[in-house]
CSV table of C-alpha atoms in Angstrom, one decimal:
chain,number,residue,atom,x,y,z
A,1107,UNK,CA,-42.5,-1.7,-7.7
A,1108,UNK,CA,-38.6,-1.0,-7.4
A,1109,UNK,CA,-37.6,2.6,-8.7
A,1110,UNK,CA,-35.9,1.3,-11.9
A,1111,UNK,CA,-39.2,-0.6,-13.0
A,1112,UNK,CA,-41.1,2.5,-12.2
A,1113,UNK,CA,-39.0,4.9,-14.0
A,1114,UNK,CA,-39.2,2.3,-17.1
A,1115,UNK,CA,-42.8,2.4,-17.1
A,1116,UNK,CA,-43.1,5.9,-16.9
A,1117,UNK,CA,-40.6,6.5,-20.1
A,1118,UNK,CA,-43.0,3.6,-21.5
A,1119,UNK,CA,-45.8,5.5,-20.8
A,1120,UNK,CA,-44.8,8.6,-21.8
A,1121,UNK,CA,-42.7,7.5,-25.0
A,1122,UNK,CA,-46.2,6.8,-26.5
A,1123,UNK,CA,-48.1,10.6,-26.1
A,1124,UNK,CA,-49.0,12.3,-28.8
A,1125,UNK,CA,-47.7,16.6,-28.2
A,1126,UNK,CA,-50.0,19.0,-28.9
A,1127,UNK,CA,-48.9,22.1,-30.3
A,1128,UNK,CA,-50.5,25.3,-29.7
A,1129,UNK,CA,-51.8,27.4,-33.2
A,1130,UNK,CA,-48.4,29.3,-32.7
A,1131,UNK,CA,-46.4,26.5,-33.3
A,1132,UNK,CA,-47.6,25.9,-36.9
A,1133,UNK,CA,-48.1,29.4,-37.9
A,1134,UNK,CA,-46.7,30.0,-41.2
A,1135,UNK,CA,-46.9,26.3,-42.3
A,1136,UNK,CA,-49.1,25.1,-44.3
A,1137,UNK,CA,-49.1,20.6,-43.1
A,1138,UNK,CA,-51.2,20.1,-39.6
A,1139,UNK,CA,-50.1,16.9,-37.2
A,1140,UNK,CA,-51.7,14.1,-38.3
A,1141,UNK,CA,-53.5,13.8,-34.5
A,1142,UNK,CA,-55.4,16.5,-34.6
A,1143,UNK,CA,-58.6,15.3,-36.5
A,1144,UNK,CA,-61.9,15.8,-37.1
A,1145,UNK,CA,-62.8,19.1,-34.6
A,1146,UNK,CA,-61.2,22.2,-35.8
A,1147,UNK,CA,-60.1,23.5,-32.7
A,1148,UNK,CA,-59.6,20.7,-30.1
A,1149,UNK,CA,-59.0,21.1,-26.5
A,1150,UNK,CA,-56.7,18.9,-24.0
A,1151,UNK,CA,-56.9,18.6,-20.4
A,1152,UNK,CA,-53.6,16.9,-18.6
A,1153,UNK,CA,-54.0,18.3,-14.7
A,1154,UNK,CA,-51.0,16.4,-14.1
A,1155,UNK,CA,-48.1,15.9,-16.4
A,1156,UNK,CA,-48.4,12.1,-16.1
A,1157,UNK,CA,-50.8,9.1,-14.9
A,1158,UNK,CA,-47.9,7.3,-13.2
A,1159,UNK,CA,-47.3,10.3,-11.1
A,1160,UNK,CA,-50.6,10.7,-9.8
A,1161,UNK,CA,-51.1,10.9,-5.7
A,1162,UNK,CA,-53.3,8.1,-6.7
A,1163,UNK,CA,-51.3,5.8,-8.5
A,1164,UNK,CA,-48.5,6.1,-6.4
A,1165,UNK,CA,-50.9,4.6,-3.4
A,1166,UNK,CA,-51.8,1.7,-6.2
A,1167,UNK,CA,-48.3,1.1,-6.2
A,1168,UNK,CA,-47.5,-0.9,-2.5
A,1169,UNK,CA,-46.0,-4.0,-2.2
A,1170,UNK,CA,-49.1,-7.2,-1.4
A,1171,UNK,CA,-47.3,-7.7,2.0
A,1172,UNK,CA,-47.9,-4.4,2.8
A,1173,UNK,CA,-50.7,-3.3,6.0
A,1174,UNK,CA,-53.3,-1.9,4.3
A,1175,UNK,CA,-53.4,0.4,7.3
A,1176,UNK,CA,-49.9,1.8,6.5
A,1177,UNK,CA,-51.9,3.6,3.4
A,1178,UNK,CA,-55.0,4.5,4.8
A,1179,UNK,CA,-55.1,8.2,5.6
A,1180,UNK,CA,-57.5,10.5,7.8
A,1181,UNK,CA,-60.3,12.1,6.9
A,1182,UNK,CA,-58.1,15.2,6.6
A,1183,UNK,CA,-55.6,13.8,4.9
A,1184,UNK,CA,-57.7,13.2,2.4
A,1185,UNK,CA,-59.3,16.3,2.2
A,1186,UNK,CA,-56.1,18.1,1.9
A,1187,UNK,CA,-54.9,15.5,-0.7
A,1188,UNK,CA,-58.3,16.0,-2.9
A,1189,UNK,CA,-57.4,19.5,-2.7
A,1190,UNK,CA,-53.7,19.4,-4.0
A,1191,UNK,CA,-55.1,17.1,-6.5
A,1192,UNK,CA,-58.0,18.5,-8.1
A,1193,UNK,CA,-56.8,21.9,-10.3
A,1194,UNK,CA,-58.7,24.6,-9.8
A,1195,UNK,CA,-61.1,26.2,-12.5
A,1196,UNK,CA,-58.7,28.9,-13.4
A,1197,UNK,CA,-55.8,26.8,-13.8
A,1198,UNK,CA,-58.4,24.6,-15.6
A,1199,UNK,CA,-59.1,27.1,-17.8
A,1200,UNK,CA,-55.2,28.3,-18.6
A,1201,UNK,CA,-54.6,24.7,-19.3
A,1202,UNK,CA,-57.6,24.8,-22.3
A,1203,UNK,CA,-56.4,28.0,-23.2
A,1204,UNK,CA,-52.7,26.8,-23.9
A,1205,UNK,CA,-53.7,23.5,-25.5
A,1206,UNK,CA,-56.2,25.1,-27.7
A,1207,UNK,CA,-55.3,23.8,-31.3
A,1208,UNK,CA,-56.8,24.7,-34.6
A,1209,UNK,CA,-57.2,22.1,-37.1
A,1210,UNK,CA,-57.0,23.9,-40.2
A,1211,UNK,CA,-57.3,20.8,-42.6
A,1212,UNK,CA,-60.0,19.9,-41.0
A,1213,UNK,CA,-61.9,23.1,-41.1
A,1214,UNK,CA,-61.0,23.1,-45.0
A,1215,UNK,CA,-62.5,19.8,-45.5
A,1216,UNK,CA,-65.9,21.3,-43.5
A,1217,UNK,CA,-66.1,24.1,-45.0
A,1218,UNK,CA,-65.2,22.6,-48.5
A,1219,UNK,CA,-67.7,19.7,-48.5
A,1220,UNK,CA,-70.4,22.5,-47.3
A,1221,UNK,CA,-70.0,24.9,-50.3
A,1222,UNK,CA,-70.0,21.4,-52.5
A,1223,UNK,CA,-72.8,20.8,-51.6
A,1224,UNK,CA,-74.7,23.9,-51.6
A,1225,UNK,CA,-72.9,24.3,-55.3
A,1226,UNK,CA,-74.2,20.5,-56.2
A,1227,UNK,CA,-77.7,21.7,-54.9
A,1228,UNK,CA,-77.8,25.4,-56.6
A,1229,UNK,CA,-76.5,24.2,-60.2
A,1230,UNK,CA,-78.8,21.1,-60.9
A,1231,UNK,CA,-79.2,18.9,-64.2
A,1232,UNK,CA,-82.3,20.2,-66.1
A,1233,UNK,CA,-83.3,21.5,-69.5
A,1234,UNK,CA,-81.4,22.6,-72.0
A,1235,UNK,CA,-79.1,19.4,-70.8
A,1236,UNK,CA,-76.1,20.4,-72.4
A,1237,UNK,CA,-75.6,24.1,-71.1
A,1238,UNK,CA,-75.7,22.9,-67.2
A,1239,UNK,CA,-74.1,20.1,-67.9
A,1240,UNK,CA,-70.9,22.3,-68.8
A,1241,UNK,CA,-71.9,24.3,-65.9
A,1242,UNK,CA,-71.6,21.3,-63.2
A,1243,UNK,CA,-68.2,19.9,-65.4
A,1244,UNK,CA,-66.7,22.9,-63.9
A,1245,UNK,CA,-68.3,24.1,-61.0
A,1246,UNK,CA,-67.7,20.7,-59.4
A,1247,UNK,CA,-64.6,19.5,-60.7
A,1248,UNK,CA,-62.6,20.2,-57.2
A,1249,UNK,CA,-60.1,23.0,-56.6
A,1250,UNK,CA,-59.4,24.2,-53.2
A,1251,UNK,CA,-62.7,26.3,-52.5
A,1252,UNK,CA,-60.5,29.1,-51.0
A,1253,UNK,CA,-62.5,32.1,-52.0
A,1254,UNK,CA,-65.8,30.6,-50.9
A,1255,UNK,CA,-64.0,30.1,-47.6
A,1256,UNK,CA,-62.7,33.1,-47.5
A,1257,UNK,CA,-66.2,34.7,-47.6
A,1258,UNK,CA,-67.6,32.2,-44.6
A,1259,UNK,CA,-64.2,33.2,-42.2
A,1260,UNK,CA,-64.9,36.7,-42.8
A,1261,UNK,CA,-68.6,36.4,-42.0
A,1262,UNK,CA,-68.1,34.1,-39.3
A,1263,UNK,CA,-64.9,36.8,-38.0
A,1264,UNK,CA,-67.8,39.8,-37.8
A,1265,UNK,CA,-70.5,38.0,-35.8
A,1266,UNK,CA,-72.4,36.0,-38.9
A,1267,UNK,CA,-72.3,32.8,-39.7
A,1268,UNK,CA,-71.9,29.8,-42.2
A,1269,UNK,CA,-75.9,29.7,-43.3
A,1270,UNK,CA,-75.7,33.7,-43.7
A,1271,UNK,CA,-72.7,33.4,-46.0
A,1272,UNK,CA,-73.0,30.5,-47.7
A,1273,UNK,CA,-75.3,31.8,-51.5
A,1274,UNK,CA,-73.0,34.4,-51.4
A,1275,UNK,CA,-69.6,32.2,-51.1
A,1276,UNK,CA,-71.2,29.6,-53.6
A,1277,UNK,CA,-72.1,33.1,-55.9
A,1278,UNK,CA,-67.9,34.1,-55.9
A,1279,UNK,CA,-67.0,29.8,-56.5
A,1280,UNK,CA,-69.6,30.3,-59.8
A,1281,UNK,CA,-67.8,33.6,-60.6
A,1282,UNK,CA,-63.6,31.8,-60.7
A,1283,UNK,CA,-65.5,29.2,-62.5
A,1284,UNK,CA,-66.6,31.2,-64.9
A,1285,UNK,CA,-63.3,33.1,-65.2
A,1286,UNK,CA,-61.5,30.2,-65.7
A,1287,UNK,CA,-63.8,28.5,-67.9
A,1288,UNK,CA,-63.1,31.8,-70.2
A,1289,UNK,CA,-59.6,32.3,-69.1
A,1290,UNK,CA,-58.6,28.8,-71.1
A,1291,UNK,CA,-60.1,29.7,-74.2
A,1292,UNK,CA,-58.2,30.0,-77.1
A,1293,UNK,CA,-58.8,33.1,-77.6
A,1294,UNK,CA,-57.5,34.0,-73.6
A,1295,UNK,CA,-54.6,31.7,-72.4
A,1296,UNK,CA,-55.8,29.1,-74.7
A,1297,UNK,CA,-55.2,26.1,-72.7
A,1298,UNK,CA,-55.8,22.5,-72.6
A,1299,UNK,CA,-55.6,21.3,-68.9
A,1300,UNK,CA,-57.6,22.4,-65.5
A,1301,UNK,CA,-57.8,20.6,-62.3
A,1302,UNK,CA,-56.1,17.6,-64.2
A,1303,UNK,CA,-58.6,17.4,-66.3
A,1304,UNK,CA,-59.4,18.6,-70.0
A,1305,UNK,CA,-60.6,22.2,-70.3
A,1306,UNK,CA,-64.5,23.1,-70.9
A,1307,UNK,CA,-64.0,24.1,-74.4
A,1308,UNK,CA,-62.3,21.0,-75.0
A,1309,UNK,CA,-65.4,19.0,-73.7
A,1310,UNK,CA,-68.1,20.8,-75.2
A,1311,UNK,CA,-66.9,23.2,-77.9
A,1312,UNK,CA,-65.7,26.8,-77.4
A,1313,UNK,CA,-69.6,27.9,-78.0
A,1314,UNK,CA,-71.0,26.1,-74.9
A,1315,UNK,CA,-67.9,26.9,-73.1
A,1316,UNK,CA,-68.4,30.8,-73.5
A,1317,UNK,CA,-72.4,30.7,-72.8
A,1318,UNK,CA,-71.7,28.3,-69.8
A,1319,UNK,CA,-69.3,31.0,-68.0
A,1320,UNK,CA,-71.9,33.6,-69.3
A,1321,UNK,CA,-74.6,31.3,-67.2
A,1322,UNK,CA,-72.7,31.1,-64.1
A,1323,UNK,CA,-72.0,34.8,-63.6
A,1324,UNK,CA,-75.4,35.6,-64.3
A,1325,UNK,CA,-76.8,32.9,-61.7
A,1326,UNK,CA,-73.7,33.9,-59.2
A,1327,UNK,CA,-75.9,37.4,-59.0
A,1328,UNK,CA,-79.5,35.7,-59.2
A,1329,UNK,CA,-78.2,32.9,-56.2
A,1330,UNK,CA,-77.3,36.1,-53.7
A,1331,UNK,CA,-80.1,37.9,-54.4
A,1332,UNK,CA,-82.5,35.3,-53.9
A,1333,UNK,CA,-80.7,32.8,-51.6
A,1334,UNK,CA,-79.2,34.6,-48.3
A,1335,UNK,CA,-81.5,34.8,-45.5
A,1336,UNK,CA,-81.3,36.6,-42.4
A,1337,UNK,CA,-79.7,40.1,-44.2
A,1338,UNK,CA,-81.5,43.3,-44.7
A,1339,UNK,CA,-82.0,44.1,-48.4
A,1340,UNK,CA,-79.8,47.2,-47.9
A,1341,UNK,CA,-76.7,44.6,-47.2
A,1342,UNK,CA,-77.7,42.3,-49.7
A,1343,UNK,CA,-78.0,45.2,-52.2
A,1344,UNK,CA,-74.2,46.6,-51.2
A,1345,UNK,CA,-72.9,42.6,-51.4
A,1346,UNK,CA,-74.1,42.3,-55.0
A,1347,UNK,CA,-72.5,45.9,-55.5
A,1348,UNK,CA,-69.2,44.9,-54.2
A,1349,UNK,CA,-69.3,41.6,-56.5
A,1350,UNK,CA,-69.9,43.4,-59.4
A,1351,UNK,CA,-67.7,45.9,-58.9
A,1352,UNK,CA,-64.8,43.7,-58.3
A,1353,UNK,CA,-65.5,41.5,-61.5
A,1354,UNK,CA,-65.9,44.2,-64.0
A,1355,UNK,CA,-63.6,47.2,-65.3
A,1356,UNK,CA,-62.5,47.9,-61.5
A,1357,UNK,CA,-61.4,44.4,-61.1
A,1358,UNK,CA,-61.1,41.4,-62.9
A,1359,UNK,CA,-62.2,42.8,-66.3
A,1360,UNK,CA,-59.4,45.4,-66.0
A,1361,UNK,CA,-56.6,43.1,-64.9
A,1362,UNK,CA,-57.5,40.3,-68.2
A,1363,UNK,CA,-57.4,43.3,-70.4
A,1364,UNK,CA,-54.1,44.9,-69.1
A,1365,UNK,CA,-53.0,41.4,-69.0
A,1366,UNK,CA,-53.4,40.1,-72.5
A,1367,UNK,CA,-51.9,43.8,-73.8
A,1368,UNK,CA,-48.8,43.2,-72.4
A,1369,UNK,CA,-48.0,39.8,-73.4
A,1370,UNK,CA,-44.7,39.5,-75.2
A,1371,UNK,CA,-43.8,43.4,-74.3
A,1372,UNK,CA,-40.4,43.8,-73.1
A,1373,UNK,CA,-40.9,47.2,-71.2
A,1374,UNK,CA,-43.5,46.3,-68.6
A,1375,UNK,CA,-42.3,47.2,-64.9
A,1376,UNK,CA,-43.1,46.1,-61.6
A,1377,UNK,CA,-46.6,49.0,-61.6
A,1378,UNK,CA,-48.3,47.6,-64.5
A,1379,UNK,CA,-47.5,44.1,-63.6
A,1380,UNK,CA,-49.0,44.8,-60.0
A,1381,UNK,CA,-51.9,46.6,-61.6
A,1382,UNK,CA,-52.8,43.0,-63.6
A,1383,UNK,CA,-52.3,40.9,-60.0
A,1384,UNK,CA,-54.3,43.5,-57.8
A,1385,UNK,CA,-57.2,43.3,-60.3
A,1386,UNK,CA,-57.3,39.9,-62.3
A,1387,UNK,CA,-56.7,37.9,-59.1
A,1388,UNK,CA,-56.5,39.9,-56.0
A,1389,UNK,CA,-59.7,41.5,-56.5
A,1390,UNK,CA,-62.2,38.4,-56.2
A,1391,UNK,CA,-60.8,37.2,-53.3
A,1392,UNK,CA,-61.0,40.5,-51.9
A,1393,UNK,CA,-64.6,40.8,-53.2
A,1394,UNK,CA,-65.1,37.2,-51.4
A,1395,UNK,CA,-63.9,38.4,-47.9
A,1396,UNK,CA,-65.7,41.8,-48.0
A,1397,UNK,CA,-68.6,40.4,-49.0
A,1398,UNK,CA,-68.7,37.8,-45.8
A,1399,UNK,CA,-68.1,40.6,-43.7
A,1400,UNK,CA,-71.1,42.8,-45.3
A,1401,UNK,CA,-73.0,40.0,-44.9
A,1402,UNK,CA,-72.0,39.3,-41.5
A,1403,UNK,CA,-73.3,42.5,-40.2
A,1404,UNK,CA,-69.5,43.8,-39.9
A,1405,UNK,CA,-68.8,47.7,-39.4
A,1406,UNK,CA,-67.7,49.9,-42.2
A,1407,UNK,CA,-63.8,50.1,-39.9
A,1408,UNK,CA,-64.0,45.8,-40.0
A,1409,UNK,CA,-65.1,45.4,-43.2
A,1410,UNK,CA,-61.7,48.0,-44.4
A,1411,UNK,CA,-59.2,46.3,-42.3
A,1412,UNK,CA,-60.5,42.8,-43.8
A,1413,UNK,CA,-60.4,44.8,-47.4
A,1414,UNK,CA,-57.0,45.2,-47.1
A,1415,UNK,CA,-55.7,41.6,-45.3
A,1416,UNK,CA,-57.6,40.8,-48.7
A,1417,UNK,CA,-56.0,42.8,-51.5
A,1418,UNK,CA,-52.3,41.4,-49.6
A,1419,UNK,CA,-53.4,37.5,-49.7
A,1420,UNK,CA,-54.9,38.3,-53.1
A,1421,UNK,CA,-51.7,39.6,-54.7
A,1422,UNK,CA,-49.8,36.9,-52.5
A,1423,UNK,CA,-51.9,34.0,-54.3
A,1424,UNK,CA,-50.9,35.3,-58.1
A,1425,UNK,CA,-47.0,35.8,-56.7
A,1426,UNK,CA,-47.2,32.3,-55.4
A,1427,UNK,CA,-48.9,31.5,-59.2
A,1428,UNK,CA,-46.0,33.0,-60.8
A,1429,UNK,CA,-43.1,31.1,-58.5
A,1430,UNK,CA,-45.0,27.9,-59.0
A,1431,UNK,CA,-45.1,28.3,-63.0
A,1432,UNK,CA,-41.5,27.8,-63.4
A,1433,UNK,CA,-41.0,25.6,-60.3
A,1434,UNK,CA,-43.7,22.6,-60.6
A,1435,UNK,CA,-44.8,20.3,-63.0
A,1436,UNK,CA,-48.2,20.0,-64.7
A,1437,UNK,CA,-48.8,16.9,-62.8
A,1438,UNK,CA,-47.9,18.6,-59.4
A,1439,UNK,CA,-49.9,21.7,-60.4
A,1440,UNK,CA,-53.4,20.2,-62.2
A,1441,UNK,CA,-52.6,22.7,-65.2
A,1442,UNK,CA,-49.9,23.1,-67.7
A,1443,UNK,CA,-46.4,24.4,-66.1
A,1444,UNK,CA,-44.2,26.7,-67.9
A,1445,UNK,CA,-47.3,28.5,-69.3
A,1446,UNK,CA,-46.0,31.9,-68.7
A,1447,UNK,CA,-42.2,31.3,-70.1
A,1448,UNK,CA,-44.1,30.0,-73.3
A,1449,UNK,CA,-46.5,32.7,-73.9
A,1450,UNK,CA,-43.9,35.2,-72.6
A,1451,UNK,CA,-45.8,36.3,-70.2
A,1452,UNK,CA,-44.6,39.1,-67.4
A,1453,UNK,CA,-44.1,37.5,-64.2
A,1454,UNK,CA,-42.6,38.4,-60.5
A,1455,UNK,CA,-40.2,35.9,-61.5
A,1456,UNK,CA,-39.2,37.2,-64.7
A,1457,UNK,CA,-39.1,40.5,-62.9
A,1458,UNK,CA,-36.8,40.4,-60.1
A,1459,UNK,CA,-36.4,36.2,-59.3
A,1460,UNK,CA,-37.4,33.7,-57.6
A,1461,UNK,CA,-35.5,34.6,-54.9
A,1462,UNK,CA,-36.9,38.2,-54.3
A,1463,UNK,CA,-40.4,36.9,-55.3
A,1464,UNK,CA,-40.6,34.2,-52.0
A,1465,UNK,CA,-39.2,37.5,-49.8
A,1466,UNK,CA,-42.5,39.7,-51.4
A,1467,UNK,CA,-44.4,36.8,-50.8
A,1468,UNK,CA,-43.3,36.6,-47.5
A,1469,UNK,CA,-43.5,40.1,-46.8
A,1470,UNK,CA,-47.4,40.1,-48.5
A,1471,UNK,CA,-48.5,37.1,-46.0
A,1472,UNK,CA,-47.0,39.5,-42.7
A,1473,UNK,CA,-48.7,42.4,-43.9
A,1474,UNK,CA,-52.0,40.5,-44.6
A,1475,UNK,CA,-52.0,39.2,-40.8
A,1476,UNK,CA,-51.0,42.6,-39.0
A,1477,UNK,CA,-54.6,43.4,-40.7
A,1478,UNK,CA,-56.4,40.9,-38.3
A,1479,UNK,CA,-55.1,42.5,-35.4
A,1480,UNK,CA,-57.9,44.3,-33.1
A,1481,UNK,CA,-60.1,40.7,-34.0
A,1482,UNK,CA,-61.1,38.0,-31.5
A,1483,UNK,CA,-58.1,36.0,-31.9
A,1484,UNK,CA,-59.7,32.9,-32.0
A,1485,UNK,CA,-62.8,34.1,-34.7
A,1486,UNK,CA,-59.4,35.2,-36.9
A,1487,UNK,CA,-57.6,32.0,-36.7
A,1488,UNK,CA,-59.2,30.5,-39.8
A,1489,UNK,CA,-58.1,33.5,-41.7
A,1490,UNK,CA,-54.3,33.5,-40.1
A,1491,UNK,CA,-54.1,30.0,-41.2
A,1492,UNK,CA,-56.1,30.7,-44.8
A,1493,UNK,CA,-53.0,33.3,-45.5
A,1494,UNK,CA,-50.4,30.8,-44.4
A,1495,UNK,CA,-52.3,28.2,-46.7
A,1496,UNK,CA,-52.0,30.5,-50.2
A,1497,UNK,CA,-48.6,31.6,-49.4
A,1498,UNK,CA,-47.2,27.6,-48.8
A,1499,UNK,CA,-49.2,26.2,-51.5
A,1500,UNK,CA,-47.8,23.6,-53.5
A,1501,UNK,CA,-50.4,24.0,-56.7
């Protein structure tokens, strides 16, 4: 083959690759290439930068006319050859390590499916009809699983694994059902939309609405204690601690009160609103990580550092809440927009603007992933990516 035809082939050939990125490319965004599927972390081989380039190839590529003795070689030409050829196991193993990816919307849609199904399994249709009926219309109506996932990462990060965490990540999904179940009432927010589809209370009355959040936080506790496997009982018994702890007047409790008294005030600062973020939203998903890492068997200096990466992504999901409020539409967000400008709510926004709320945000997602460091790198990817995931949400 002349050299122009070769060289065409070759741009050909390589015109049609697909580049792999390592995890550092895409840290910070929250879309994955579209070729990395299926496996969350997938691993590429190329010892040579291109087929056509090959020692081999290029002794496929001889004119017909040509002796075939003019391209046989010695014994110890070959050997030698073989050896140029074939990388060795280190180089091997530094090319794996470069073109390591993680597929982090494919470990969402694993994970995801796996607490659906554990929820569709723990929640089941039975008597009285109507009571888990409204449990199931919210439990299973979608949403991104994130604190569930959050609980499986962290137990996975310490040494556990998905089967350890998994009553325990299905117990915090029944809990954020529950508190939004309650948070729409009209009483609360009073709202008519969630996940792009009518409110509990709209379905089934504001009676069965309030008793079905009752029933999910008291099976949330009954589904830890029964369900997880594998954990001493004194673990188990500082999980459920934690949980409650982090939904009552420490936590979520707290931050609802606070919340609701200082709707329509004109004097509430940057403390008290941080005070309602930290403990209406932060604190479950901080209850969800701590609790995988109990679980998980993690050490009292693990399970603090993960505490704290927690509290950060847990007041960067409510700023991100607040910036999306008064950026996106109902449709785009599943929920009504502009709720917090109606009901005059205090917001980052309202605060100190958009503007300075994306820097906070920006500065919250940094100082969640400086936590992670001192991890297996690899066992805290899911939880680098998680962080990048709340702070580039788009609803």
């Amino acid at each position: 083959m002349g050299s122009a035809a070769a060289a065409a082939a070759a741009s050909m050939h390589l015109g049609s690759w697909v580049q792999t990125y390592s995890m550092f490319n895409y840290a910070g965004r929250s879309i994955t290439p579209s070729c990395l599927i299926l496996s969350p972390f997938r691993k590429t081989v190329h010892p040579y930068p291109h087929p056509l380039f090959s020692p081999k190839t290029k002794r496929l590529h001889i004119s017909p006319c040509t002796s075939i003795t003019a391209v046989h070689l010695s014994k110890e030409e070959k050997l030698k050859e073989e050896e140029e050829e074939t990388p060795t196991e280190e180089t091997q193993k530094e090319t794996q390590k470069e073109t390591t990816v993680f597929n982090f919307k494919s470990y969402m849609l694993q994970k995801g499916h796996s607490v659906n199904q554990a929820l569709e399994k723990a929640v089941t249709l039975k008597e009285p009809l109507k009571i888990h009926e409204a449990m199931r219309y919210s439990l299973l109506a979608g949403g991104k699983r994130v604190r569930p996932v959050l609980c499986i990462a962290a137990c996975e990060l310490v040494g556990g694994d998905e089967f350890t965490a998994m009553p325990a990540a299905c117990a915090v999904e029944m809990i954020h059902t529950m508190s939004l179940i309650h948070d729409d009432l009209p009483c609360m927010d009073n709202d008519d939309l969630r996940r792009g589809k009518p409110t509990n209370h709209k379905v089934f009355g504001e009676d069965v609405a309030v008793l079905a959040g009752d029933a999910l936080l008291a099976f949330a506790f009954e589904h830890i204690a029964n369900d997880t496997i594998g954990v001493s009982p004194t673990r188990i018994v500082r999980a459920v601690g934690e949980l409650a702890r982090v939904i009552g007047t420490e936590g979520l409790v707290a931050g609802q009160v606070v919340d609701i008294g200082s709707t329509g005030l004109s004097d509430v600062g940057l403390e008290q609103l941080e005070f309602i973020h930290i403990h209406k939203t932060a604190a479950l998903l901080e209850g969800s990580v701590v609790i995988g890492a109990i679980l998980g068997g993690g050490s009292d200096e693990e399970i603090e550092k993960l505490r704290k990466f927690a509290r950060c992504i847990g007041l960067l999901f409510q700023v991100v809440d607040d910036i999306l409020d008064v950026t996106k539409s109902s449709q785009e967000l599943g929920k009504t927009a502009g709720k917090d400008l109606m009901t005059d709510k205090t917001t980052y926004p309202k605060l100190i603007g958009i503007e300075k709320s994306r820097e906070f945000a920006k500065k919250l997602n940094k100082d969640a992933k400086d936590q992670l460091a001192g991890f297996d790198l690899e066992k805290a990817t899911p939880l680098i990516f998680l962080a990048d995931y709340i702070a580039n949400r788009q609803n």
